[in-house]
Amino acid sequence: MKSAHGRDALFAFPTKYVIIYLYISFCIRFWRDGLRPSLCNVPRQKGCGLYQSKTRKRRSTKRQTHTQRQLRTEGNALLGGALWQNICYNRTHYTAEFYQIHSRKLTQSCRVVFLTDLHLREYGADNCELVQDVRSLAPDLILLGGDFVTYGEGTNYDNMLSLFRQLSEIAPVCGVLGNHEDELYFLDNDRELVEKFTAAGVTVLRNQEARYTIHDNVISILGVEGSPEDFYNYGASTFMDSVEPQTDYDLRICLAHVPTYFPEHLENYSFELGLAGHTHGGIVRLPKIGPLYTAEEGFFPDYAGGSYTLANNATLIVSRGLGDSSWVPRINNVPELSVIDID
């Protein structure tokens, strides 16, 4: 089982290395300050008291400098080992993050599982561990946020198609494409990508709406394609304008791959829940500070993982995603499987 559940998974930093470092530091300091004979008890040699005093000071200074260097070296080695283990952990584990939102019109609660930014990664053979976890969560609907492929790594994404087929046996699956799917589609001319996703059981929304009836409630899913810069260029604006007058649904969820799409454009429309990914949690998450960097917002971004309230009072959930697309490793940033309970 390679999933890590709970709050502590975000800070999966191996404390044993810190304990070892403190223990070694204590031993060295105890030997230096507690076991050495006092210099004042050492008998003086005739005729060389002043010289011995200066020599002792020089030796003491050299010994202290050497000890400090030794401590720094050992500390850096231990922290480096801990950092490496944290990076490796983040490549093989994920955490299930639970969110709760309220809807005024739903007559019965429903559960949505949101997956995004897997980038060809597998958790267990053929993603068996990920599928098992999703099945155990018993979702009513499975939504996808894009970037299940990785541009530049060829056009073989059969493992993702297999994942889709397995997920579609659990609950209805629909979602949007990410920038990596767009690049494969437009730049590598993989025109069969959407057809392959569809054949594997995914309803791909490209500025489109899908509707599902769950527990006698009508749930409207809007899928907005592209990036915020493309909103007025490729049909997203026209699509959102066309569905805005609709009121014949009980819950509306809006999907977009890039989270800044919501504060820049989408929060001007009516929906109750927005879902996005793309940022990989800011790559590095600093304790007490949060995400370090995203391409859209630069350092210390506002939308790189977590729950936010938009201007239309909708809840926006930005997932940290389940994989990586580059050599830059996640640090203190465990991948995320998002679970949203709506009541």
GROMACS .gro file of C-alpha atoms in nm:
model
  343
    1MET     CA    1   0.000   0.000   0.000
    2LYS     CA    2   0.167   0.321  -0.111
    3SER     CA    3  -0.095   0.574  -0.020
    4ALA     CA    4  -0.041   0.788   0.288
    5HIS     CA    5  -0.351   0.920   0.452
    6GLY     CA    6  -0.376   1.200   0.702
    7ARG     CA    7  -0.239   1.543   0.783
    8ASP     CA    8   0.108   1.413   0.874
    9ALA     CA    9   0.169   1.293   0.518
   10LEU     CA   10   0.224   1.653   0.409
   11PHE     CA   11   0.526   1.664   0.637
   12ALA     CA   12   0.660   1.316   0.571
   13PHE     CA   13   1.009   1.421   0.680
   14PRO     CA   14   1.197   1.131   0.846
   15THR     CA   15   1.248   1.257   1.201
   16LYS     CA   16   1.488   0.973   1.279
   17TYR     CA   17   1.762   1.163   1.094
   18VAL     CA   18   1.706   1.469   1.310
   19ILE     CA   19   1.717   1.253   1.625
   20ILE     CA   20   2.042   1.091   1.512
   21TYR     CA   21   2.189   1.434   1.438
   22LEU     CA   22   2.096   1.566   1.783
   23TYR     CA   23   2.233   1.253   1.949
   24ILE     CA   24   2.570   1.279   1.772
   25SER     CA   25   2.587   1.650   1.850
   26PHE     CA   26   2.521   1.579   2.219
   27CYS     CA   27   2.789   1.309   2.234
   28ILE     CA   28   3.051   1.533   2.074
   29ARG     CA   29   2.965   1.827   2.297
   30PHE     CA   30   2.962   1.604   2.609
   31TRP     CA   31   3.305   1.465   2.525
   32ARG     CA   32   3.441   1.812   2.453
   33ASP     CA   33   3.298   1.991   2.756
   34GLY     CA   34   3.227   1.719   3.009
   35LEU     CA   35   3.503   1.454   2.994
   36ARG     CA   36   3.818   1.652   2.915
   37PRO     CA   37   4.039   1.719   3.217
   38SER     CA   38   4.026   2.074   3.342
   39LEU     CA   39   4.326   2.273   3.225
   40CYS     CA   40   4.367   2.428   3.565
   41ASN     CA   41   4.448   2.085   3.716
   42VAL     CA   42   4.731   2.013   3.476
   43PRO     CA   43   5.066   2.067   3.651
   44ARG     CA   44   5.276   2.345   3.509
   45GLN     CA   45   5.613   2.287   3.355
   46LYS     CA   46   5.891   2.500   3.493
   47GLY     CA   47   5.972   2.813   3.300
   48CYS     CA   48   5.703   2.784   3.039
   49GLY     CA   49   5.374   2.885   3.206
   50LEU     CA   50   5.295   3.173   2.968
   51TYR     CA   51   5.391   2.968   2.665
   52GLN     CA   52   5.176   2.674   2.783
   53SER     CA   53   4.880   2.906   2.838
   54LYS     CA   54   4.900   3.044   2.482
   55THR     CA   55   4.951   2.695   2.342
   56ARG     CA   56   4.645   2.566   2.526
   57LYS     CA   57   4.434   2.851   2.390
   58ARG     CA   58   4.550   2.784   2.036
   59ARG     CA   59   4.484   2.412   2.072
   60SER     CA   60   4.145   2.477   2.226
   61THR     CA   61   4.053   2.712   1.939
   62LYS     CA   62   4.168   2.460   1.680
   63ARG     CA   63   3.978   2.183   1.854
   64GLN     CA   64   3.659   2.390   1.868
   65THR     CA   65   3.691   2.488   1.500
   66HIS     CA   66   3.744   2.124   1.403
   67THR     CA   67   3.443   2.017   1.611
   68GLN     CA   68   3.223   2.283   1.452
   69ARG     CA   69   3.330   2.174   1.104
   70GLN     CA   70   3.261   1.813   1.198
   71LEU     CA   71   2.917   1.900   1.329
   72ARG     CA   72   2.832   2.097   1.018
   73THR     CA   73   2.948   1.816   0.791
   74GLU     CA   74   2.753   1.551   0.982
   75GLY     CA   75   2.448   1.774   1.001
   76ASN     CA   76   2.455   1.848   0.629
   77ALA     CA   77   2.496   1.478   0.549
   78LEU     CA   78   2.204   1.380   0.771
   79LEU     CA   79   1.978   1.655   0.642
   80GLY     CA   80   2.077   1.570   0.285
   81GLY     CA   81   1.984   1.207   0.347
   82ALA     CA   82   1.652   1.314   0.496
   83LEU     CA   83   1.585   1.540   0.199
   84TRP     CA   84   1.660   1.262  -0.046
   85GLN     CA   85   1.431   1.022   0.138
   86ASN     CA   86   1.156   1.285   0.132
   87ILE     CA   87   1.198   1.325  -0.245
   88CYS     CA   88   1.184   0.947  -0.297
   89TYR     CA   89   0.879   0.922  -0.072
   90ASN     CA   90   0.697   1.182  -0.280
   91ARG     CA   91   0.760   0.978  -0.594
   92THR     CA   92   0.593   0.666  -0.459
   93HIS     CA   93   0.322   0.786  -0.220
   94TYR     CA   94   0.018   1.009  -0.221
   95THR     CA   95  -0.231   1.130   0.036
   96ALA     CA   96  -0.609   1.140   0.017
   97GLU     CA   97  -0.719   1.495   0.098
   98PHE     CA   98  -1.081   1.531   0.208
   99TYR     CA   99  -1.289   1.845   0.146
  100GLN     CA  100  -1.644   1.924   0.253
  101ILE     CA  101  -1.873   2.171   0.081
  102HIS     CA  102  -2.243   2.249   0.115
  103SER     CA  103  -2.508   2.280  -0.154
  104ARG     CA  104  -2.846   2.441  -0.099
  105LYS     CA  105  -3.031   2.230  -0.354
  106LEU     CA  106  -2.895   1.875  -0.315
  107THR     CA  107  -3.146   1.643  -0.149
  108GLN     CA  108  -2.879   1.380  -0.076
  109SER     CA  109  -2.504   1.404  -0.034
  110CYS     CA  110  -2.267   1.287  -0.305
  111ARG     CA  111  -1.895   1.215  -0.321
  112VAL     CA  112  -1.661   1.327  -0.598
  113VAL     CA  113  -1.306   1.194  -0.645
  114PHE     CA  114  -1.079   1.427  -0.840
  115LEU     CA  115  -0.758   1.308  -1.009
  116THR     CA  116  -0.518   1.533  -1.198
  117ASP     CA  117  -0.160   1.563  -1.323
  118LEU     CA  118  -0.067   1.195  -1.304
  119HIS     CA  119   0.187   1.233  -1.587
  120LEU     CA  120   0.206   0.861  -1.669
  121ARG     CA  121   0.292   0.766  -1.310
  122GLU     CA  122   0.178   0.432  -1.172
  123TYR     CA  123   0.103   0.349  -0.811
  124GLY     CA  124   0.143  -0.025  -0.814
  125ALA     CA  125   0.137  -0.244  -1.121
  126ASP     CA  126  -0.115  -0.102  -1.367
  127ASN     CA  127  -0.209   0.152  -1.098
  128CYS     CA  128  -0.372  -0.122  -0.894
  129GLU     CA  129  -0.314   0.059  -0.564
  130LEU     CA  130  -0.462   0.385  -0.688
  131VAL     CA  131  -0.764   0.206  -0.833
  132GLN     CA  132  -0.813   0.012  -0.510
  133ASP     CA  133  -0.809   0.333  -0.308
  134VAL     CA  134  -1.058   0.503  -0.540
  135ARG     CA  135  -1.287   0.201  -0.526
  136SER     CA  136  -1.273   0.196  -0.145
  137LEU     CA  137  -1.379   0.562  -0.139
  138ALA     CA  138  -1.703   0.469  -0.322
  139PRO     CA  139  -1.738   0.788  -0.528
  140ASP     CA  140  -2.055   0.884  -0.711
  141LEU     CA  141  -1.854   1.067  -0.976
  142ILE     CA  142  -1.488   1.067  -1.085
  143LEU     CA  143  -1.355   1.390  -1.236
  144LEU     CA  144  -1.025   1.443  -1.416
  145GLY     CA  145  -0.821   1.764  -1.430
  146GLY     CA  146  -0.588   1.686  -1.721
  147ASP     CA  147  -0.217   1.619  -1.772
  148PHE     CA  148  -0.232   1.243  -1.750
  149VAL     CA  149   0.028   1.229  -2.028
  150THR     CA  150   0.365   1.403  -2.048
  151TYR     CA  151   0.458   1.595  -2.362
  152GLY     CA  152   0.804   1.500  -2.486
  153GLU     CA  153   0.788   1.139  -2.367
  154GLY     CA  154   0.629   0.992  -2.677
  155THR     CA  155   0.270   0.903  -2.757
  156ASN     CA  156   0.248   0.579  -2.559
  157TYR     CA  157   0.008   0.636  -2.272
  158ASP     CA  158  -0.154   0.295  -2.265
  159ASN     CA  159  -0.112   0.278  -1.887
  160MET     CA  160  -0.332   0.585  -1.850
  161LEU     CA  161  -0.595   0.439  -2.083
  162SER     CA  162  -0.594   0.126  -1.869
  163LEU     CA  163  -0.643   0.342  -1.560
  164PHE     CA  164  -0.940   0.515  -1.723
  165ARG     CA  165  -1.101   0.182  -1.809
  166GLN     CA  166  -1.065   0.063  -1.450
  167LEU     CA  167  -1.200   0.390  -1.306
  168SER     CA  168  -1.501   0.385  -1.539
  169GLU     CA  169  -1.602   0.054  -1.382
  170ILE     CA  170  -1.632   0.232  -1.045
  171ALA     CA  171  -1.827   0.548  -1.136
  172PRO     CA  172  -1.889   0.781  -1.431
  173VAL     CA  173  -1.566   0.950  -1.542
  174CYS     CA  174  -1.541   1.287  -1.713
  175GLY     CA  175  -1.285   1.565  -1.728
  176VAL     CA  176  -1.081   1.818  -1.921
  177LEU     CA  177  -0.751   1.805  -2.103
  178GLY     CA  178  -0.436   1.963  -1.964
  179ASN     CA  179  -0.162   2.154  -2.139
  180HIS     CA  180   0.035   1.831  -2.199
  181GLU     CA  181  -0.259   1.667  -2.377
  182ASP     CA  182  -0.305   1.986  -2.580
  183GLU     CA  183   0.062   1.980  -2.680
  184LEU     CA  184   0.042   1.616  -2.785
  185TYR     CA  185  -0.276   1.687  -2.978
  186PHE     CA  186  -0.171   2.005  -3.155
  187LEU     CA  187   0.211   1.992  -3.166
  188ASP     CA  188   0.269   1.616  -3.205
  189ASN     CA  189  -0.048   1.582  -3.416
  190ASP     CA  190  -0.187   1.303  -3.197
  191ARG     CA  191  -0.540   1.352  -3.326
  192GLU     CA  192  -0.653   1.019  -3.184
  193LEU     CA  193  -0.590   1.123  -2.824
  194VAL     CA  194  -0.943   1.239  -2.750
  195GLU     CA  195  -1.089   0.934  -2.923
  196LYS     CA  196  -0.865   0.704  -2.716
  197PHE     CA  197  -0.968   0.877  -2.392
  198THR     CA  198  -1.333   0.845  -2.493
  199ALA     CA  199  -1.299   0.478  -2.585
  200ALA     CA  200  -1.142   0.416  -2.243
  201GLY     CA  201  -1.455   0.550  -2.073
  202VAL     CA  202  -1.380   0.921  -2.024
  203THR     CA  203  -1.625   1.191  -2.125
  204VAL     CA  204  -1.384   1.460  -2.245
  205LEU     CA  205  -1.522   1.812  -2.204
  206ARG     CA  206  -1.377   2.066  -2.445
  207ASN     CA  207  -1.582   2.376  -2.368
  208GLN     CA  208  -1.874   2.143  -2.315
  209GLU     CA  209  -2.123   2.036  -2.047
  210ALA     CA  210  -2.205   1.689  -1.917
  211ARG     CA  211  -2.497   1.604  -1.690
  212TYR     CA  212  -2.543   1.319  -1.445
  213THR     CA  213  -2.838   1.223  -1.228
  214ILE     CA  214  -2.712   1.106  -0.890
  215HIS     CA  215  -2.958   1.023  -0.611
  216ASP     CA  216  -3.231   1.207  -0.805
  217ASN     CA  217  -3.014   1.519  -0.823
  218VAL     CA  218  -2.903   1.669  -1.154
  219ILE     CA  219  -2.534   1.753  -1.151
  220SER     CA  220  -2.400   1.978  -1.428
  221ILE     CA  221  -2.029   1.952  -1.512
  222LEU     CA  222  -1.870   2.231  -1.715
  223GLY     CA  223  -1.533   2.167  -1.878
  224VAL     CA  224  -1.333   2.471  -1.989
  225GLU     CA  225  -1.040   2.411  -2.221
  226GLY     CA  226  -0.706   2.588  -2.252
  227SER     CA  227  -0.539   2.858  -2.043
  228PRO     CA  228  -0.670   3.192  -1.913
  229GLU     CA  229  -0.502   3.371  -2.205
  230ASP     CA  230  -0.715   3.168  -2.447
  231PHE     CA  231  -1.051   3.247  -2.285
  232TYR     CA  232  -1.173   3.478  -2.563
  233ASN     CA  233  -0.993   3.306  -2.851
  234TYR     CA  234  -1.104   2.942  -2.877
  235GLY     CA  235  -1.464   2.925  -2.761
  236ALA     CA  236  -1.442   2.918  -2.381
  237SER     CA  237  -1.603   3.259  -2.338
  238THR     CA  238  -1.882   3.176  -2.581
  239PHE     CA  239  -1.947   2.844  -2.409
  240MET     CA  240  -1.965   2.993  -2.059
  241ASP     CA  241  -2.197   3.268  -2.178
  242SER     CA  242  -2.427   3.010  -2.338
  243VAL     CA  243  -2.473   2.797  -2.024
  244GLU     CA  244  -2.495   3.085  -1.774
  245PRO     CA  245  -2.876   3.131  -1.806
  246GLN     CA  246  -2.942   2.764  -1.720
  247THR     CA  247  -3.103   2.690  -1.385
  248ASP     CA  248  -3.238   2.338  -1.434
  249TYR     CA  249  -2.976   2.161  -1.224
  250ASP     CA  250  -2.914   2.095  -0.856
  251LEU     CA  251  -2.535   2.132  -0.852
  252ARG     CA  252  -2.289   2.281  -1.098
  253ILE     CA  253  -1.917   2.196  -1.100
  254CYS     CA  254  -1.669   2.378  -1.323
  255LEU     CA  255  -1.344   2.211  -1.435
  256ALA     CA  256  -1.038   2.390  -1.570
  257HIS     CA  257  -0.681   2.267  -1.574
  258VAL     CA  258  -0.514   2.597  -1.473
  259PRO     CA  259  -0.631   2.737  -1.136
  260THR     CA  260  -0.576   3.104  -1.223
  261TYR     CA  261  -0.849   3.060  -1.486
  262PHE     CA  262  -1.100   3.097  -1.201
  263PRO     CA  263  -1.003   3.434  -1.047
  264GLU     CA  264  -0.927   3.579  -1.390
  265HIS     CA  265  -1.246   3.475  -1.574
  266LEU     CA  266  -1.459   3.191  -1.442
  267GLU     CA  267  -1.563   3.336  -1.108
  268ASN     CA  268  -1.787   3.572  -1.305
  269TYR     CA  269  -2.020   3.278  -1.377
  270SER     CA  270  -2.255   3.064  -1.169
  271PHE     CA  271  -2.132   2.736  -1.018
  272GLU     CA  272  -2.078   2.601  -0.668
  273LEU     CA  273  -1.752   2.409  -0.701
  274GLY     CA  274  -1.443   2.468  -0.913
  275LEU     CA  275  -1.168   2.209  -0.958
  276ALA     CA  276  -0.817   2.261  -1.099
  277GLY     CA  277  -0.463   2.121  -1.084
  278HIS     CA  278  -0.160   2.205  -1.300
  279THR     CA  279   0.062   2.364  -1.032
  280HIS     CA  280   0.184   2.041  -0.867
  281GLY     CA  281   0.143   2.206  -0.529
  282GLY     CA  282   0.409   2.467  -0.600
  283ILE     CA  283   0.677   2.191  -0.630
  284VAL     CA  284   0.832   2.284  -0.294
  285ARG     CA  285   0.613   2.355   0.009
  286LEU     CA  286   0.777   2.548   0.289
  287PRO     CA  287   0.660   2.480   0.647
  288LYS     CA  288   0.445   2.765   0.784
  289ILE     CA  289   0.472   2.945   0.448
  290GLY     CA  290   0.326   2.719   0.180
  291PRO     CA  291   0.396   2.669  -0.192
  292LEU     CA  292   0.715   2.815  -0.333
  293TYR     CA  293   0.660   2.870  -0.707
  294THR     CA  294   0.426   2.829  -1.005
  295ALA     CA  295   0.477   2.932  -1.366
  296GLU     CA  296   0.164   3.150  -1.369
  297GLU     CA  297   0.209   3.338  -1.041
  298GLY     CA  298   0.582   3.316  -0.972
  299PHE     CA  299   0.713   3.288  -0.616
  300PHE     CA  300   0.475   3.229  -0.325
  301PRO     CA  301   0.163   3.178  -0.539
  302ASP     CA  302  -0.192   3.216  -0.413
  303TYR     CA  303  -0.341   2.919  -0.601
  304ALA     CA  304  -0.118   2.614  -0.567
  305GLY     CA  305  -0.300   2.367  -0.348
  306GLY     CA  306  -0.594   2.379  -0.112
  307SER     CA  307  -0.939   2.532  -0.086
  308TYR     CA  308  -1.032   2.890  -0.178
  309THR     CA  309  -1.346   3.103  -0.190
  310LEU     CA  310  -1.411   3.284  -0.518
  311ALA     CA  311  -1.592   3.613  -0.581
  312ASN     CA  312  -1.910   3.424  -0.678
  313ASN     CA  313  -1.896   3.246  -0.336
  314ALA     CA  314  -1.805   2.918  -0.504
  315THR     CA  315  -1.540   2.693  -0.354
  316LEU     CA  316  -1.227   2.639  -0.564
  317ILE     CA  317  -1.020   2.329  -0.485
  318VAL     CA  318  -0.671   2.317  -0.635
  319SER     CA  319  -0.520   1.971  -0.616
  320ARG     CA  320  -0.146   1.919  -0.576
  321GLY     CA  321  -0.177   1.646  -0.838
  322LEU     CA  322  -0.049   1.290  -0.848
  323GLY     CA  323   0.270   1.308  -1.056
  324ASP     CA  324   0.554   1.516  -1.197
  325SER     CA  325   0.635   1.639  -1.544
  326SER     CA  326   0.999   1.745  -1.507
  327TRP     CA  327   1.324   1.659  -1.328
  328VAL     CA  328   1.249   1.912  -1.053
  329PRO     CA  329   1.150   1.705  -0.748
  330ARG     CA  330   0.870   1.765  -0.502
  331ILE     CA  331   0.995   1.858  -0.156
  332ASN     CA  332   0.765   1.841   0.147
  333ASN     CA  333   0.486   1.812  -0.109
  334VAL     CA  334   0.312   1.475  -0.116
  335PRO     CA  335   0.096   1.410  -0.425
  336GLU     CA  336  -0.278   1.433  -0.370
  337LEU     CA  337  -0.592   1.237  -0.445
  338SER     CA  338  -0.880   1.479  -0.381
  339VAL     CA  339  -1.203   1.360  -0.222
  340ILE     CA  340  -1.492   1.610  -0.210
  341ASP     CA  341  -1.804   1.538  -0.010
  342ILE     CA  342  -2.097   1.760  -0.108
  343ASP     CA  343  -2.411   1.780   0.105
   0.00000   0.00000   0.00000
